[in-house]
Short mmCIF file of C-alpha atoms in Angstrom, two decimals:
data_model
loop_
_atom_site.label_atom_id
_atom_site.label_comp_id
_atom_site.label_asym_id
_atom_site.label_seq_id
_atom_site.Cartn_x
_atom_site.Cartn_y
_atom_site.Cartn_z
CA MET A 1 -27.93 -18.61 -53.27
CA THR A 2 -25.61 -21.53 -52.73
CA ALA A 3 -22.43 -21.39 -50.69
CA ALA A 4 -20.38 -21.56 -53.88
CA THR A 5 -22.20 -18.54 -55.30
CA ALA A 6 -21.72 -16.62 -52.05
CA ARG A 7 -17.96 -17.18 -52.21
CA LEU A 8 -17.77 -15.42 -55.58
CA LEU A 9 -17.68 -12.00 -53.93
CA ASP A 10 -15.48 -13.00 -50.99
CA THR A 11 -11.84 -11.93 -50.83
CA ALA A 12 -10.18 -13.48 -47.81
CA ARG A 13 -7.17 -11.17 -47.77
CA ASP A 14 -9.30 -8.01 -47.97
CA GLY A 15 -11.59 -9.43 -45.31
CA TRP A 16 -8.77 -9.83 -42.79
CA THR A 17 -7.55 -6.29 -43.48
CA MET A 18 -11.04 -4.90 -43.09
CA ALA A 19 -11.62 -6.86 -39.88
CA GLY A 20 -8.34 -5.59 -38.41
CA VAL A 21 -9.23 -1.95 -39.03
CA LEU A 22 -12.73 -2.40 -37.65
CA ALA A 23 -11.36 -4.21 -34.58
CA VAL A 24 -9.27 -1.15 -33.71
CA MET A 25 -12.29 1.10 -34.11
CA ILE A 26 -14.45 -1.19 -31.99
CA PHE A 27 -11.76 -1.25 -29.29
CA LEU A 28 -11.62 2.56 -29.13
CA ALA A 29 -15.40 3.01 -29.37
CA VAL A 30 -16.08 0.58 -26.51
CA LEU A 31 -13.44 2.21 -24.32
CA ALA A 32 -14.84 5.68 -25.03
CA THR A 33 -18.37 4.49 -24.29
CA ALA A 34 -17.31 2.87 -21.03
CA GLY A 35 -15.37 5.98 -20.04
CA GLY A 36 -18.35 8.24 -20.64
CA ILE A 37 -20.74 5.99 -18.70
CA ALA A 38 -18.32 5.54 -15.81
CA THR A 39 -17.72 9.29 -15.59
CA ALA A 40 -21.46 9.94 -15.53
CA ASN A 41 -21.96 7.34 -12.78
CA ALA A 42 -19.10 8.71 -10.69
CA SER A 43 -20.33 12.27 -11.08
CA ARG A 44 -23.84 11.29 -10.01
CA ALA A 45 -22.56 9.33 -7.00
CA LEU A 46 -20.28 12.17 -5.92
CA ASP A 47 -23.07 14.73 -6.20
CA THR A 48 -25.37 12.52 -4.14
CA ALA A 49 -22.73 12.00 -1.47
CA LEU A 50 -21.82 15.68 -1.09
CA SER A 51 -25.06 17.47 -1.91
CA GLY A 52 -26.16 17.65 1.73
CA GLN A 53 -22.76 17.94 3.44
CA VAL A 54 -21.80 21.30 4.94
CA THR A 55 -18.92 22.40 7.16
CA VAL A 56 -19.38 25.14 9.75
CA GLN A 57 -16.24 26.99 10.86
CA ILE A 58 -16.12 28.97 14.11
CA VAL A 59 -13.24 31.39 13.53
CA VAL A 60 -13.28 33.48 16.71
CA PRO A 61 -9.63 34.03 17.80
CA ASP A 62 -10.18 33.49 21.54
CA ALA A 63 -10.04 29.75 22.28
CA ALA A 64 -12.52 29.79 25.17
CA THR A 65 -15.07 31.83 23.24
CA ARG A 66 -14.56 29.62 20.21
CA GLU A 67 -15.26 26.45 22.15
CA ARG A 68 -18.32 27.97 23.82
CA LEU A 69 -19.80 29.13 20.50
CA ALA A 70 -19.05 25.76 18.88
CA THR A 71 -20.92 23.98 21.69
CA GLN A 72 -23.93 26.27 21.29
CA VAL A 73 -23.93 25.84 17.51
CA VAL A 74 -23.80 22.04 17.80
CA ALA A 75 -26.71 22.04 20.25
CA ALA A 76 -28.79 24.34 18.03
CA LEU A 77 -28.12 22.28 14.91
CA ARG A 78 -29.07 19.04 16.63
CA ARG A 79 -32.43 20.51 17.59
CA SER A 80 -33.35 21.19 13.95
CA PRO A 81 -35.46 18.46 12.26
CA ALA A 82 -33.83 19.29 8.90
CA ILE A 83 -30.40 18.24 10.19
CA VAL A 84 -29.57 14.56 9.81
CA GLN A 85 -26.19 14.49 11.53
CA VAL A 86 -23.92 16.91 13.41
CA ARG A 87 -20.34 15.92 14.16
CA PRO A 88 -17.77 18.28 15.72
CA VAL A 89 -14.30 17.61 14.31
CA PRO A 90 -11.90 16.77 17.18
CA ARG A 91 -8.90 19.04 17.71
CA ALA A 92 -6.60 16.00 17.36
CA THR A 93 -8.00 15.33 13.88
CA LEU A 94 -7.37 18.93 12.83
CA ALA A 95 -3.82 18.75 14.17
CA ARG A 96 -3.20 15.59 12.17
CA LEU A 97 -4.55 17.21 9.01
CA LEU A 98 -2.40 20.32 9.53
CA GLY A 99 0.68 18.31 10.50
CA PRO A 100 2.19 18.08 6.98
CA TRP A 101 2.27 21.89 6.80
CA LEU A 102 2.73 23.04 10.42
CA GLY A 103 4.61 20.10 11.89
CA SER A 104 4.49 19.75 15.67
CA THR A 105 3.12 23.30 15.95
CA ALA A 106 -0.26 22.03 14.71
CA ALA A 107 -0.89 20.41 18.12
CA ALA A 108 -0.12 23.59 20.10
CA ALA A 109 -3.01 24.61 22.35
CA ASP A 110 -2.58 28.33 21.62
CA LEU A 111 -2.72 27.89 17.82
CA PRO A 112 -5.89 29.69 16.60
CA VAL A 113 -7.35 26.76 14.67
CA PRO A 114 -11.03 27.22 13.75
CA ALA A 115 -13.55 24.87 15.30
CA LEU A 116 -15.02 22.71 12.55
CA ILE A 117 -18.46 21.11 12.60
CA ASP A 118 -19.50 18.64 9.89
CA VAL A 119 -23.22 18.74 9.16
CA ILE A 120 -25.40 16.52 6.96
CA VAL A 121 -28.72 18.00 5.90
CA ALA A 122 -31.77 16.06 4.72
CA PRO A 123 -32.07 15.70 0.91
CA ALA A 124 -34.07 18.19 -1.17
CA THR A 125 -33.33 21.07 1.20
CA ASP A 126 -31.26 24.22 0.88
CA ALA A 127 -28.51 23.16 3.25
CA THR A 128 -26.61 26.45 3.33
CA ALA A 129 -29.69 28.60 3.97
CA ILE A 130 -31.00 26.35 6.75
CA ILE A 131 -27.68 26.22 8.58
CA ARG A 132 -27.10 29.95 8.17
CA ARG A 133 -30.47 30.73 9.82
CA ILE A 134 -29.55 28.51 12.77
CA VAL A 135 -25.93 29.62 13.20
CA ALA A 136 -26.16 33.36 12.48
CA PRO A 137 -27.91 34.33 15.75
CA ILE A 138 -25.22 32.50 17.73
CA ASP A 139 -22.12 33.53 15.75
CA PRO A 140 -22.59 35.93 12.82
CA THR A 141 -18.92 35.49 11.85
CA ALA A 142 -19.18 31.72 11.37
CA GLN A 143 -18.21 30.48 7.93
CA ILE A 144 -20.45 27.95 6.16
CA ASP A 145 -18.95 25.92 3.33
CA ALA A 146 -21.17 23.63 1.25
CA GLN A 147 -18.97 20.83 -0.06
CA GLY A 148 -21.16 20.40 -3.13
CA THR A 149 -20.58 24.03 -4.11
CA ALA A 150 -16.85 23.41 -4.22
CA LEU A 151 -17.45 20.92 -7.03
CA ALA A 152 -19.45 23.29 -9.23
CA GLY A 153 -16.54 23.67 -11.63
CA THR A 154 -15.94 19.93 -11.59
CA ASP A 155 -19.44 19.30 -12.94
CA THR A 156 -18.61 21.34 -16.04
CA LEU A 157 -15.38 19.41 -16.50
CA LEU A 158 -17.17 16.08 -16.19
CA ARG A 159 -19.80 17.13 -18.72
CA ASN A 160 -17.03 18.04 -21.14
CA VAL A 161 -15.42 14.62 -20.58
CA MET A 162 -18.72 12.88 -21.33
CA LEU A 163 -19.22 15.06 -24.42
CA LEU A 164 -15.70 14.17 -25.57
CA ALA A 165 -16.42 10.46 -25.09
CA ALA A 166 -19.64 10.73 -27.10
CA THR A 167 -17.78 12.62 -29.84
CA ILE A 168 -15.11 9.91 -30.03
CA VAL A 169 -17.77 7.19 -30.33
CA ALA A 170 -19.56 9.15 -33.07
CA LEU A 171 -16.29 9.67 -34.97
CA MET A 172 -15.42 5.98 -34.69
CA ILE A 173 -18.83 5.00 -36.05
CA ALA A 174 -18.56 7.56 -38.85
CA ALA A 175 -15.07 6.33 -39.77
CA SER A 176 -16.30 2.73 -39.75
CA ILE A 177 -19.19 3.60 -42.06
CA ALA A 178 -16.78 5.39 -44.41
CA MET A 179 -14.52 2.32 -44.41
CA ILE A 180 -17.47 0.06 -45.17
CA LEU A 181 -18.58 2.27 -48.06
CA LEU A 182 -15.07 2.31 -49.52
CA THR A 183 -14.89 -1.49 -49.24
CA VAL A 184 -18.26 -1.87 -50.94
CA ARG A 185 -17.26 0.40 -53.80
CA ALA A 186 -13.98 -1.46 -54.21
CA GLY A 187 -15.85 -4.77 -54.21
CA LEU A 188 -18.32 -3.59 -56.83
CA ALA A 189 -15.47 -2.39 -59.04
CA ALA A 190 -13.42 -5.58 -58.57
CA HIS A 191 -16.34 -7.94 -59.18
CA GLY A 192 -18.15 -5.97 -61.85
CA THR A 193 -17.91 -8.79 -64.39
CA VAL A 194 -19.13 -11.41 -61.90
CA ILE A 195 -22.07 -9.21 -60.94
CA GLU A 196 -23.00 -8.70 -64.59
CA VAL A 197 -22.95 -12.46 -65.22
CA MET A 198 -25.06 -13.06 -62.11
CA HIS A 199 -27.59 -10.51 -63.38
CA ARG A 200 -27.84 -12.33 -66.70
CA LEU A 201 -28.36 -15.60 -64.87
CA GLY A 202 -31.36 -14.07 -63.08
CA ALA A 203 -29.89 -12.79 -59.81
CA THR A 204 -31.67 -9.72 -58.46
CA ASP A 205 -30.10 -6.60 -56.98
CA GLY A 206 -31.36 -7.68 -53.57
CA GLN A 207 -29.65 -11.07 -53.81
CA ILE A 208 -26.35 -9.50 -54.82
CA ALA A 209 -26.65 -6.90 -52.07
CA ALA A 210 -27.31 -9.74 -49.61
CA LEU A 211 -23.96 -11.30 -50.60
CA PHE A 212 -22.13 -8.07 -49.81
CA CYS A 213 -24.16 -7.76 -46.62
CA ARG A 214 -23.12 -11.28 -45.60
CA ARG A 215 -19.46 -10.56 -46.26
CA MET A 216 -19.54 -7.27 -44.32
CA ALA A 217 -21.37 -8.85 -41.39
CA ARG A 218 -18.71 -11.59 -41.29
CA ASP A 219 -15.86 -9.05 -41.26
CA ALA A 220 -17.58 -6.91 -38.63
CA ALA A 221 -18.29 -9.95 -36.46
CA LEU A 222 -14.65 -10.99 -36.67
CA ALA A 223 -13.63 -7.47 -35.65
CA VAL A 224 -16.02 -7.60 -32.70
CA LEU A 225 -14.64 -10.97 -31.56
CA VAL A 226 -11.15 -9.46 -31.49
CA GLY A 227 -11.78 -5.90 -30.31
CA THR A 228 -14.48 -6.45 -27.68
CA PRO A 229 -12.58 -8.85 -25.36
CA LEU A 230 -9.53 -6.59 -25.48
CA SER A 231 -11.56 -3.50 -24.60
CA CYS A 232 -13.51 -5.29 -21.85
CA GLY A 233 -10.27 -6.61 -20.36
CA THR A 234 -8.83 -3.10 -20.39
CA ILE A 235 -11.96 -1.75 -18.66
CA VAL A 236 -11.73 -4.39 -15.92
CA LEU A 237 -8.04 -3.66 -15.32
CA LEU A 238 -8.65 0.08 -15.11
CA SER A 239 -11.59 -0.43 -12.74
CA GLN A 240 -9.48 -2.55 -10.40
CA ALA A 241 -6.68 0.00 -10.47
CA ASN A 242 -9.06 2.87 -9.68
CA ALA A 243 -10.71 0.95 -6.85
CA GLY A 244 -7.36 0.59 -5.11
CA ILE A 245 -6.50 4.28 -5.22
CA GLY A 246 -8.85 5.20 -2.40
CA SER A 247 -10.29 8.28 -4.08
CA GLU A 248 -14.05 8.63 -3.69
CA PHE A 249 -14.39 9.90 -7.24
CA LEU A 250 -12.05 7.42 -8.94
CA GLY A 251 -13.51 4.60 -6.88
CA GLY A 252 -16.90 5.56 -8.28
CA LEU A 253 -15.75 5.06 -11.86
CA VAL A 254 -17.77 1.89 -12.34
CA LEU A 255 -20.16 0.87 -15.09
CA GLY A 256 -22.85 -1.01 -13.21
CA ARG A 257 -25.27 -3.44 -14.84
CA VAL A 258 -26.82 -0.88 -17.17
CA GLY A 259 -23.41 0.41 -18.23
CA TRP A 260 -22.11 -3.08 -18.99
CA GLY A 261 -25.30 -3.79 -20.91
CA ILE A 262 -24.72 -0.76 -23.10
CA VAL A 263 -21.04 -1.61 -23.59
CA LEU A 264 -21.83 -5.19 -24.63
CA ALA A 265 -24.75 -4.13 -26.85
CA LEU A 266 -22.56 -1.69 -28.80
CA PRO A 267 -20.55 -4.37 -30.69
CA ILE A 268 -23.76 -6.22 -31.61
CA ALA A 269 -25.28 -3.00 -32.91
CA PHE A 270 -22.06 -2.36 -34.83
CA VAL A 271 -22.33 -5.68 -36.70
CA LEU A 272 -25.96 -4.95 -37.61
CA LEU A 273 -25.07 -1.43 -38.71
CA ALA A 274 -22.20 -2.67 -40.90
CA ALA A 275 -24.45 -5.19 -42.64
CA LEU A 276 -27.22 -2.63 -43.14
CA VAL A 277 -24.88 0.02 -44.54
CA ALA A 278 -23.36 -2.49 -46.97
CA TYR A 279 -26.79 -3.67 -48.14
CA ILE A 280 -28.14 -0.16 -48.72
CA ALA A 281 -24.94 1.00 -50.44
CA VAL A 282 -24.96 -1.95 -52.87
CA ARG A 283 -28.65 -1.58 -53.65
CA ARG A 284 -28.20 2.10 -54.45
CA ALA A 285 -25.08 1.48 -56.54
CA LEU A 286 -26.74 -1.28 -58.54
CA GLY A 287 -29.85 0.83 -58.95
CA ARG A 288 -27.81 3.60 -60.57
CA LEU A 289 -26.25 1.08 -62.97
CA ALA A 290 -29.63 -0.27 -64.09
#
């Protein structure tokens, strides 16, 4: 096929329209993919950071008894080989945390504020059970809060967000395939006479399908060149904004090397998919006409 023959089935105006629609779909698909990957990475990082962190609260009302029990609990926890770190929370830190709600009263010595002890347990251990066995003989009324347990509902939310992102990507791909099929059908109808003449001149169905495949790959590539830089720029801006918030979860919304590899591979796969769908659709349509 010469270049002149290939241009027989090209329609520049339709190509720009098609490329514009596909660029929007690529933009949304890449953003959804990046959002799903970043959410998965942040969820995994947050689970790793909090899985072994536990807070022990000594809630005895009497201040002297509370301090004595807290000292005994700290000493017992530090003797356990399963405990990585034990850090009593200073009273000044608690007063500062309670300040927005209690004002200057938060620093009062007679305020019955529980004694807090932050504990980090070695990975792959049942943190709550281990700490409960150590603390219970000293203070049966002590409260043990696993920070990872508090995020149990968050895990479900994050899974739903990732499922939503995957659904959006699937819908964008399905809509793109539908658009490609409609364009192919319109092209076959518009160039029916040209295709018939080409058949009489000896062109095969595969050669004609290759022309449509070439045109669709060109339109998809143009869409990728427009949509991908815009989506990547948006991802970078959002990442920088999240990093400055100071939240451990939002700060973990990063793609990483693997994530960026997937994001950049998606547009390439989209071009190949568009060309393949166009080729198969034309071959089937021409086969039915034979």
